[in-house]
Tab-separated table of C-alpha atoms in Angstrom:
chain	number	residue	atom	x	y	z
A	1	MET	CA	-219.776	140.419	-17.047
A	2	THR	CA	-222.344	137.427	-16.744
A	3	ALA	CA	-223.354	137.518	-12.991
A	4	ALA	CA	-225.640	133.737	-12.107
A	5	PRO	CA	-228.334	134.130	-9.671
A	6	GLU	CA	-228.000	133.883	-6.035
A	7	ALA	CA	-226.167	130.611	-5.220
A	8	GLY	CA	-229.669	130.087	-2.723
A	9	LEU	CA	-232.095	130.161	-5.661
A	10	VAL	CA	-230.505	127.887	-7.988
A	11	GLY	CA	-230.731	123.873	-7.144
A	12	GLY	CA	-228.600	121.041	-8.693
A	13	SER	CA	-228.157	119.458	-11.765
A	14	SER	CA	-227.317	115.887	-13.064
A	15	ASN	CA	-224.973	115.095	-16.155
A	16	ASP	CA	-225.686	110.780	-16.682
A	17	PRO	CA	-226.254	109.844	-20.003
A	18	THR	CA	-228.970	107.252	-18.342
A	19	SER	CA	-230.683	109.453	-16.332
A	20	GLY	CA	-233.799	110.608	-17.764
A	21	GLY	CA	-233.105	108.827	-20.699
A	22	ALA	CA	-232.862	110.219	-24.364
A	23	ILE	CA	-235.432	112.321	-26.451
A	24	SER	CA	-236.406	112.388	-29.644
A	25	ALA	CA	-239.019	115.542	-30.505
A	26	HIS	CA	-239.914	116.035	-34.564
A	27	SER	CA	-238.823	119.305	-36.039
A	28	HIS	CA	-240.761	120.783	-38.776
A	29	ALA	CA	-239.534	118.805	-41.211
A	30	GLY	CA	-240.649	115.793	-40.172
A	31	GLN	CA	-237.376	114.968	-38.285
A	32	ALA	CA	-236.396	113.987	-35.051
A	33	VAL	CA	-234.366	116.522	-32.913
A	34	SER	CA	-232.574	114.084	-30.457
A	35	VAL	CA	-231.361	115.132	-27.276
A	36	ARG	CA	-229.373	113.896	-23.992
A	37	PHE	CA	-226.924	114.334	-21.365
A	38	ALA	CA	-223.464	114.787	-22.377
A	39	THR	CA	-221.378	112.034	-21.107
A	40	ASP	CA	-218.355	112.742	-18.861
A	41	GLY	CA	-216.033	111.968	-21.581
A	42	GLU	CA	-217.892	114.988	-24.494
A	43	ILE	CA	-217.101	117.247	-20.737
A	44	SER	CA	-213.649	116.475	-20.468
A	45	ARG	CA	-213.244	117.731	-24.420
A	46	TRP	CA	-216.717	120.171	-23.732
A	47	ASP	CA	-214.826	123.444	-25.901
A	48	GLU	CA	-213.928	121.252	-28.354
A	49	LEU	CA	-217.377	120.478	-29.172
A	50	ILE	CA	-218.773	123.649	-28.842
A	51	LEU	CA	-216.709	125.142	-31.485
A	52	GLN	CA	-217.484	122.112	-33.964
A	53	ASN	CA	-221.140	124.092	-33.805
A	54	PRO	CA	-222.588	125.522	-36.732
A	55	ASP	CA	-222.385	129.423	-35.324
A	56	GLU	CA	-219.117	128.466	-33.605
A	57	GLY	CA	-219.976	128.761	-30.155
A	58	THR	CA	-218.871	131.862	-27.729
A	59	VAL	CA	-217.542	132.421	-24.913
A	60	TYR	CA	-220.513	132.239	-22.753
A	61	ARG	CA	-220.434	129.152	-23.643
A	62	GLY	CA	-216.708	127.374	-22.817
A	63	ARG	CA	-215.827	125.173	-19.551
A	64	ALA	CA	-213.907	128.421	-18.485
A	65	ASN	CA	-217.480	130.825	-18.279
A	66	ILE	CA	-219.139	127.870	-17.468
A	67	ASP	CA	-216.648	127.108	-14.429
A	68	ALA	CA	-217.152	130.700	-13.646
A	69	MET	CA	-220.523	130.372	-13.576
A	70	GLU	CA	-220.182	127.728	-10.712
A	71	LEU	CA	-218.294	129.470	-8.594
A	72	GLN	CA	-221.208	132.581	-8.815
A	73	GLY	CA	-223.763	128.993	-7.512
A	74	ALA	CA	-224.916	128.028	-11.021
A	75	ALA	CA	-225.174	124.573	-11.655
A	76	PRO	CA	-224.311	123.212	-15.289
A	77	VAL	CA	-225.632	121.251	-17.552
A	78	TYR	CA	-224.603	119.693	-20.283
A	79	LEU	CA	-227.388	118.530	-23.033
A	80	ILE	CA	-226.474	117.030	-26.634
A	81	VAL	CA	-229.363	118.232	-28.553
A	82	ASP	CA	-229.966	117.217	-32.150
A	83	GLY	CA	-225.188	115.751	-31.739
A	84	CYS	CA	-224.296	119.360	-30.325
A	85	ALA	CA	-223.612	120.429	-26.917
A	86	VAL	CA	-225.206	123.051	-25.446
A	87	THR	CA	-223.635	124.961	-22.380
A	88	ALA	CA	-227.439	125.335	-20.483
A	89	PHE	CA	-228.072	126.157	-16.522
A	90	LYS	CA	-230.159	124.720	-13.847
A	91	VAL	CA	-231.203	127.806	-11.044
A	92	GLY	CA	-233.577	127.272	-8.764
A	93	VAL	CA	-237.083	129.283	-8.042
A	94	PRO	CA	-238.514	129.596	-4.797
A	95	LEU	CA	-242.567	128.258	-5.433
A	96	VAL	CA	-242.488	127.664	-9.158
A	97	GLY	CA	-240.092	125.865	-9.073
A	98	ALA	CA	-236.584	125.499	-11.331
A	99	LEU	CA	-235.528	126.550	-14.909
A	100	TRP	CA	-233.350	125.425	-17.129
A	101	VAL	CA	-231.320	128.307	-19.454
A	102	LEU	CA	-229.146	127.335	-22.111
A	103	PHE	CA	-226.812	129.684	-24.182
A	104	GLY	CA	-228.053	128.034	-27.372
A	105	PRO	CA	-229.191	125.545	-28.867
A	106	PRO	CA	-226.538	126.349	-31.795
A	107	VAL	CA	-229.561	126.559	-34.764
A	108	ARG	CA	-229.915	127.640	-38.262
A	109	ASP	CA	-233.369	129.312	-37.969
A	110	VAL	CA	-236.191	129.954	-36.875
A	111	ARG	CA	-237.821	126.666	-37.599
A	112	GLU	CA	-235.061	124.926	-36.136
A	113	LEU	CA	-234.989	126.669	-32.520
A	114	ILE	CA	-238.829	125.688	-32.292
A	115	SER	CA	-237.919	122.359	-32.660
A	116	SER	CA	-235.353	121.568	-30.481
A	117	ALA	CA	-236.499	124.131	-27.795
A	118	ARG	CA	-239.694	121.686	-27.864
A	119	ALA	CA	-237.723	118.771	-27.794
A	120	VAL	CA	-234.911	120.468	-24.872
A	121	ALA	CA	-238.332	120.929	-23.041
A	122	ALA	CA	-240.193	116.890	-23.691
A	123	PHE	CA	-236.761	115.694	-22.715
A	124	ALA	CA	-236.451	119.012	-19.301
A	125	ALA	CA	-240.347	116.857	-18.257
A	126	ARG	CA	-238.759	113.649	-17.675
A	127	GLN	CA	-236.414	115.516	-15.004
A	128	GLY	CA	-240.421	116.295	-12.735
A	129	GLU	CA	-238.457	119.323	-11.648
A	130	ILE	CA	-238.117	122.140	-14.478
A	131	THR	CA	-240.699	124.228	-14.857
A	132	ALA	CA	-239.460	126.183	-17.981
A	133	VAL	CA	-236.891	126.192	-21.138
A	134	ARG	CA	-235.208	129.053	-21.640
A	135	VAL	CA	-232.740	129.705	-24.581
A	136	ARG	CA	-231.365	131.890	-26.157
A	137	THR	CA	-229.498	131.427	-29.484
A	138	GLN	CA	-226.740	133.615	-32.202
A	139	LEU	CA	-229.420	133.935	-34.224
A	140	LYS	CA	-229.052	138.566	-35.386
A	141	ALA	CA	-233.074	139.982	-34.992
A	142	ASN	CA	-235.491	139.383	-37.420
A	143	PRO	CA	-239.514	141.073	-36.350
A	144	ASP	CA	-241.190	137.572	-38.722
A	145	ASP	CA	-238.522	135.639	-36.838
A	146	ALA	CA	-240.270	136.840	-33.417
A	147	GLU	CA	-243.879	137.031	-34.854
A	148	MET	CA	-243.343	133.255	-35.246
A	149	LEU	CA	-241.822	132.161	-32.169
A	150	ARG	CA	-244.967	133.708	-30.265
A	151	ALA	CA	-247.493	131.968	-32.397
A	152	GLU	CA	-246.116	128.541	-31.934
A	153	GLY	CA	-245.873	129.496	-27.680
A	154	LEU	CA	-242.629	130.768	-26.939
A	155	VAL	CA	-242.084	134.318	-24.917
A	156	ARG	CA	-239.690	136.467	-24.878
A	157	VAL	CA	-237.653	136.398	-21.459
A	158	PRO	CA	-234.453	138.594	-20.236
A	159	THR	CA	-231.734	136.577	-20.166
A	160	TRP	CA	-227.966	136.549	-18.253
A	161	LEU	CA	-226.501	138.520	-21.817
A	162	ASP	CA	-226.883	141.162	-24.346
A	163	ASP	CA	-229.123	141.432	-27.156
A	164	SER	CA	-227.420	143.387	-29.323
A	165	THR	CA	-223.561	144.539	-29.398
A	166	VAL	CA	-220.677	145.935	-30.840
A	167	ILE	CA	-218.355	143.030	-33.147
A	168	VAL	CA	-214.850	144.869	-33.890
A	169	ASP	CA	-213.463	142.735	-37.224
A	170	LEU	CA	-209.588	141.689	-36.249
A	171	THR	CA	-208.658	140.733	-39.794
A	172	GLY	CA	-206.550	141.804	-42.649
A	173	SER	CA	-203.644	144.146	-41.465
A	174	GLN	CA	-202.785	146.236	-37.905
A	175	GLN	CA	-203.204	149.071	-40.805
A	176	ASP	CA	-206.627	147.671	-42.040
A	177	VAL	CA	-208.161	146.989	-38.660
A	178	TRP	CA	-207.034	150.782	-38.151
A	179	ALA	CA	-209.149	151.970	-41.004
A	180	ARG	CA	-212.358	150.278	-40.705
A	181	PHE	CA	-212.432	152.794	-37.207
A	182	LYS	CA	-214.440	156.001	-37.048
A	183	LYS	CA	-212.276	158.738	-36.879
A	184	ARG	CA	-213.019	159.481	-33.694
A	185	ALA	CA	-211.410	156.817	-32.517
A	186	ARG	CA	-208.383	157.302	-34.421
A	187	LYS	CA	-207.940	160.308	-32.747
A	188	SER	CA	-208.711	159.503	-29.268
A	189	ILE	CA	-205.712	157.155	-29.693
A	190	ARG	CA	-203.694	159.406	-30.834
A	191	ARG	CA	-204.508	161.549	-28.121
A	192	ALA	CA	-204.319	158.978	-25.464
A	193	GLU	CA	-200.792	158.516	-26.863
A	194	ARG	CA	-199.973	162.214	-26.706
A	195	GLU	CA	-201.199	162.506	-23.111
A	196	GLY	CA	-198.644	159.600	-22.086
A	197	VAL	CA	-200.849	156.834	-21.042
A	198	VAL	CA	-199.729	153.153	-20.884
A	199	VAL	CA	-201.654	150.072	-20.929
A	200	ASP	CA	-200.260	147.569	-18.779
A	201	ARG	CA	-200.601	143.708	-19.780
A	202	VAL	CA	-201.342	142.311	-15.956
A	203	ALA	CA	-201.504	139.278	-13.738
A	204	ALA	CA	-205.065	138.203	-12.310
A	205	THR	CA	-203.326	138.368	-8.777
A	206	ASP	CA	-205.520	139.663	-6.180
A	207	ASP	CA	-204.379	143.271	-5.604
A	208	ASN	CA	-205.230	143.623	-9.487
A	209	CYS	CA	-208.064	142.392	-9.890
A	210	ARG	CA	-209.287	143.945	-6.915
A	211	VAL	CA	-208.086	147.146	-8.197
A	212	LEU	CA	-210.306	146.848	-11.177
A	213	TYR	CA	-213.291	145.704	-9.426
A	214	GLU	CA	-213.460	148.531	-7.140
A	215	MET	CA	-213.696	150.831	-10.571
A	216	LEU	CA	-216.007	147.967	-12.053
A	217	ASP	CA	-218.291	148.913	-8.859
A	218	ALA	CA	-218.144	152.668	-9.086
A	219	THR	CA	-219.091	152.336	-12.265
A	220	SER	CA	-221.759	149.897	-11.512
A	221	GLY	CA	-223.211	152.287	-9.018
A	222	GLY	CA	-226.288	149.606	-8.661
A	223	ARG	CA	-227.559	150.129	-12.145
A	224	PHE	CA	-226.522	146.445	-13.003
A	225	LYS	CA	-225.607	143.947	-11.019
A	226	ILE	CA	-221.678	142.287	-10.937
A	227	PRO	CA	-220.187	139.520	-9.089
A	228	GLY	CA	-218.521	140.030	-6.069
A	229	LEU	CA	-214.923	140.578	-4.905
A	230	ALA	CA	-214.508	137.041	-4.047
A	231	SER	CA	-216.771	135.640	-7.427
A	232	THR	CA	-215.090	138.063	-9.814
A	233	THR	CA	-211.316	137.628	-8.706
A	234	ALA	CA	-211.936	133.658	-8.371
A	235	VAL	CA	-213.103	134.249	-12.450
A	236	PHE	CA	-210.427	136.234	-13.541
A	237	GLN	CA	-207.813	133.797	-12.566
A	238	ARG	CA	-209.818	131.168	-13.911
A	239	TYR	CA	-209.568	132.101	-17.254
A	240	GLU	CA	-206.186	133.197	-16.928
A	241	SER	CA	-204.586	130.026	-15.481
A	242	THR	CA	-206.844	128.584	-18.684
A	243	GLY	CA	-204.408	130.481	-21.018
A	244	HIS	CA	-207.776	132.877	-22.523
A	245	GLY	CA	-208.176	135.421	-20.247
A	246	GLN	CA	-206.013	138.801	-19.950
A	247	LEU	CA	-206.350	141.601	-16.941
A	248	PHE	CA	-205.505	144.800	-18.719
A	249	LEU	CA	-204.744	148.202	-16.468
A	250	ALA	CA	-204.492	151.994	-18.305
A	251	ARG	CA	-202.385	154.554	-16.420
A	252	HIS	CA	-202.549	157.847	-16.929
A	253	CYS	CA	-200.456	160.585	-14.699
A	254	GLY	CA	-199.053	157.443	-13.070
A	255	GLU	CA	-202.543	156.307	-11.909
A	256	VAL	CA	-204.792	153.209	-12.928
A	257	VAL	CA	-207.612	155.069	-14.173
A	258	VAL	CA	-209.245	152.236	-16.845
A	259	GLY	CA	-209.237	148.485	-16.593
A	260	ALA	CA	-210.816	145.475	-17.743
A	261	PHE	CA	-210.881	141.695	-18.561
A	262	VAL	CA	-210.562	140.258	-21.626
A	263	ALA	CA	-211.616	136.752	-22.787
A	264	MET	CA	-211.273	134.042	-25.629
A	265	LEU	CA	-213.002	130.694	-27.552
A	266	GLY	CA	-211.379	129.914	-30.447
A	267	THR	CA	-211.266	133.286	-33.009
A	268	THR	CA	-213.235	135.324	-30.717
A	269	ALA	CA	-212.453	137.716	-28.175
A	270	LEU	CA	-214.822	139.456	-25.623
A	271	TYR	CA	-214.440	141.994	-23.319
A	272	LEU	CA	-215.744	140.531	-19.978
A	273	GLY	CA	-215.206	142.746	-17.739
A	274	ALA	CA	-213.959	146.445	-17.751
A	275	GLY	CA	-214.395	149.435	-15.778
A	276	SER	CA	-213.256	153.747	-14.936
A	277	VAL	CA	-212.617	155.975	-12.602
A	278	ARG	CA	-215.110	158.234	-11.751
A	279	LYS	CA	-215.501	161.573	-11.645
A	280	LEU	CA	-217.337	162.681	-8.671
A	281	PRO	CA	-217.476	160.096	-5.651
A	282	GLY	CA	-221.051	157.758	-6.200
A	283	ASP	CA	-221.737	159.288	-8.939
A	284	PRO	CA	-221.152	155.981	-11.175
A	285	THR	CA	-222.815	158.275	-14.097
A	286	LEU	CA	-219.577	160.536	-14.665
A	287	CYS	CA	-216.832	159.051	-16.209
A	288	GLY	CA	-213.487	160.402	-14.693
A	289	LEU	CA	-210.808	160.166	-17.179
A	290	GLY	CA	-211.208	163.775	-18.822
A	291	ASP	CA	-209.365	164.136	-22.313
A	292	SER	CA	-206.608	161.625	-21.522
A	293	ARG	CA	-209.044	159.305	-23.754
A	294	ALA	CA	-207.922	156.113	-21.327
A	295	ALA	CA	-210.329	154.009	-22.577
A	296	TYR	CA	-209.735	153.888	-26.555
A	297	ALA	CA	-205.703	153.585	-25.673
A	298	LEU	CA	-206.856	150.508	-23.129
A	299	GLN	CA	-209.378	149.226	-26.266
A	300	TRP	CA	-206.437	149.693	-29.266
A	301	ASP	CA	-204.234	147.452	-26.502
A	302	ILE	CA	-206.700	144.612	-26.328
A	303	MET	CA	-207.018	144.277	-30.093
A	304	GLY	CA	-203.265	143.827	-30.458
A	305	TRP	CA	-203.434	140.736	-27.785
A	306	ALA	CA	-206.472	139.531	-29.300
A	307	ARG	CA	-204.994	139.769	-32.385
A	308	GLU	CA	-201.681	138.032	-31.142
A	309	HIS	CA	-204.062	135.031	-30.047
A	310	GLY	CA	-205.540	134.405	-33.585
A	311	CYS	CA	-208.496	136.618	-33.157
A	312	ALA	CA	-210.555	137.119	-36.170
A	313	ARG	CA	-213.305	138.856	-34.361
A	314	TYR	CA	-213.660	140.850	-30.816
A	315	ASP	CA	-216.909	141.288	-29.728
A	316	LEU	CA	-217.763	144.133	-27.497
A	317	ASP	CA	-220.306	142.906	-25.169
A	318	GLY	CA	-223.159	145.092	-25.003
A	319	THR	CA	-225.184	148.115	-26.541
A	320	PRO	CA	-228.260	149.736	-26.635
A	321	SER	CA	-230.493	148.116	-29.980
A	322	SER	CA	-229.641	149.896	-33.685
A	323	ALA	CA	-232.858	150.697	-33.123
A	324	THR	CA	-232.123	152.777	-29.916
A	325	ILE	CA	-228.661	153.494	-30.081
A	326	GLY	CA	-229.490	157.341	-31.104
A	327	ASP	CA	-231.572	157.767	-28.033
A	328	PRO	CA	-229.359	159.918	-25.964
A	329	ALA	CA	-232.280	159.176	-22.865
A	330	HIS	CA	-230.598	155.242	-23.407
A	331	PRO	CA	-229.277	154.373	-20.072
A	332	ARG	CA	-226.444	153.075	-21.862
A	333	HIS	CA	-226.632	155.454	-24.977
A	334	GLY	CA	-222.744	156.925	-23.222
A	335	VAL	CA	-221.293	153.090	-23.962
A	336	GLY	CA	-223.051	152.729	-27.271
A	337	GLN	CA	-220.998	155.537	-28.872
A	338	PHE	CA	-217.136	155.019	-27.287
A	339	LYS	CA	-218.455	151.373	-28.363
A	340	THR	CA	-219.373	152.032	-32.048
A	341	ALA	CA	-216.248	154.537	-32.395
A	342	PHE	CA	-214.789	151.111	-33.374
A	343	SER	CA	-217.679	149.478	-35.729
A	344	ASP	CA	-220.578	151.127	-36.956
A	345	GLU	CA	-222.348	147.712	-37.464
A	346	ILE	CA	-224.471	146.195	-34.274
A	347	THR	CA	-225.631	143.458	-34.123
A	348	ASP	CA	-228.657	143.046	-32.474
A	349	TYR	CA	-229.880	138.946	-32.005
A	350	LEU	CA	-233.352	137.632	-32.181
A	351	GLY	CA	-233.047	137.845	-27.755
A	352	ALA	CA	-233.968	134.965	-25.307
A	353	TYR	CA	-237.670	132.291	-25.640
A	354	GLN	CA	-238.960	130.590	-22.778
A	355	ILE	CA	-241.155	127.158	-23.282
A	356	ALA	CA	-243.048	126.235	-20.370
A	357	VAL	CA	-242.661	122.712	-19.441
A	358	HIS	CA	-245.793	122.973	-16.868
A	359	PRO	CA	-247.906	126.205	-17.733
A	360	ARG	CA	-248.862	127.224	-14.889
A	361	ARG	CA	-246.338	127.588	-13.344
A	362	ALA	CA	-244.483	129.322	-15.936
A	363	TRP	CA	-247.223	131.826	-16.749
A	364	LEU	CA	-246.502	132.457	-12.482
A	365	LEU	CA	-242.886	132.590	-13.007
A	366	ARG	CA	-244.068	134.853	-16.098
A	367	GLN	CA	-245.676	137.519	-13.781
A	368	LEU	CA	-243.117	137.463	-10.926
A	369	GLU	CA	-240.653	138.666	-12.823
A	370	ILE	CA	-243.044	141.068	-15.047
A	371	CYS	CA	-243.394	143.022	-11.727
A	372	ALA	CA	-240.571	142.574	-10.624
A	373	GLN	CA	-238.185	144.143	-12.730
A	374	ARG	CA	-240.573	147.331	-13.976
A	375	ILE	CA	-240.837	147.646	-9.354
A	376	ASP	CA	-237.380	148.573	-10.386
A	377	SER	CA	-236.613	150.152	-13.400
A	378	SER	CA	-239.602	152.523	-12.005
A	379	PRO	CA	-238.272	156.159	-12.032
A	380	GLN	CA	-240.105	157.304	-9.291
A	381	LEU	CA	-239.419	154.212	-7.204
A	382	ASN	CA	-235.676	154.712	-8.078
A	383	ARG	CA	-235.662	158.415	-7.537
A	384	VAL	CA	-237.141	157.683	-3.673
A	385	ARG	CA	-234.856	155.019	-3.504
A	386	ARG	CA	-232.313	157.655	-4.367
A	387	ARG	CA	-230.300	155.070	-7.769
A	388	PRO	CA	-229.553	156.792	-11.018
A	389	VAL	CA	-231.366	153.588	-12.693
A	390	ARG	CA	-233.387	154.463	-15.795
A	391	PRO	CA	-235.568	152.073	-17.445
A	392	ASN	CA	-233.994	150.781	-20.697
A	393	PRO	CA	-236.020	150.514	-23.967
A	394	ASP	CA	-234.201	147.728	-24.935
A	395	HIS	CA	-236.173	145.726	-21.842
A	396	VAL	CA	-239.132	144.814	-24.769
A	397	TRP	CA	-240.195	141.827	-22.285
A	398	LEU	CA	-241.395	143.948	-20.519
A	399	HIS	CA	-243.903	145.759	-22.941
A	400	ARG	CA	-247.839	143.574	-22.779
A	401	LYS	CA	-247.593	142.433	-26.676
A	402	PHE	CA	-244.082	140.426	-25.948
A	403	THR	CA	-245.205	139.158	-22.428
A	404	GLN	CA	-247.792	136.848	-24.265
A	405	SER	CA	-247.637	134.093	-26.292
A	406	HIS	CA	-250.464	133.478	-29.301
A	407	ARG	CA	-251.145	130.780	-27.042
A	408	ARG	CA	-252.575	130.052	-23.500
A	409	GLY	CA	-249.724	128.303	-20.779
A	410	SER	CA	-246.562	130.447	-21.632
């Protein structure tokens, strides 16, 4: 689940198309890239516009997720970049100003990304208080593209989205989907059936949301950030009210042992949030599902629901990268092994990049962010704090190579 920054760090936004005026910048091919705020009419049919984009959009760009982020204190910014709808959020940061964080733009290659990022940065500069713009596209990871971005002055940064995932192909018959699983997934689903695991599709009532949240909170154990109970409940209920979300609870021997919430946009379903019982109270590192294989049964039922709703893809939302999937020391190694049982292919995205609007403030922002994240992932400090957090080798933005662009001031 995407957790927004604390409300106290978030600034306001404007979606008046006349505010700041439209702006154009030239692409690598010499063509102008236009940027403006969306009109009220465009915002009213935002999901429709998102699905018309070249990359078909994602759940995170849709109105239900925007509303969910607002509930957590984020401020949405609706942009039209070169004719495409782009979902963004404005984030205020003490001392250094504000950021625009874009879930997009829906570009086709890295050259388009550079041109669009520059155009958005120029537009943001006219708004008066934006320090930097961050872009997170659906472009796949490519070392040459990453090098070009650095050469053009963009720097690698973290974002709210995972940069590697497993996407399950739901096309064809149910048997076709089943046949594409690894043997261990098929065996585990059959084992769950023998164990009497039952998966229920339940309403997102306050009580059911609390059941899932308590497992999610126990699974987190401080290892990753999640919204509070009230925000989580509101998010689930918002998705459910649109008809684009479903809460699942799986029981073994009559007790709820694992649950998940799944959202959808267009033909893509997203594993939005999940949790399971723990083996030992207070220890998030040890799963308490035992030999029931309930988590596999849960996923199989989720895929059935997604297919019933016309989805062709199921995004399991977050794994180690393809380069680190085999590393047993990776803090998400177990997650990766579980998810790749349903599809062998890991999708690695190019990741998020920052372009400076005010270079000195943008540089200061990155240094503060890097310092805070290095402290947070320090094995020595986490032992003192008794936090079961290990360094993540996929957090490449903490590596010196990625913290600087080839141009100064980014």
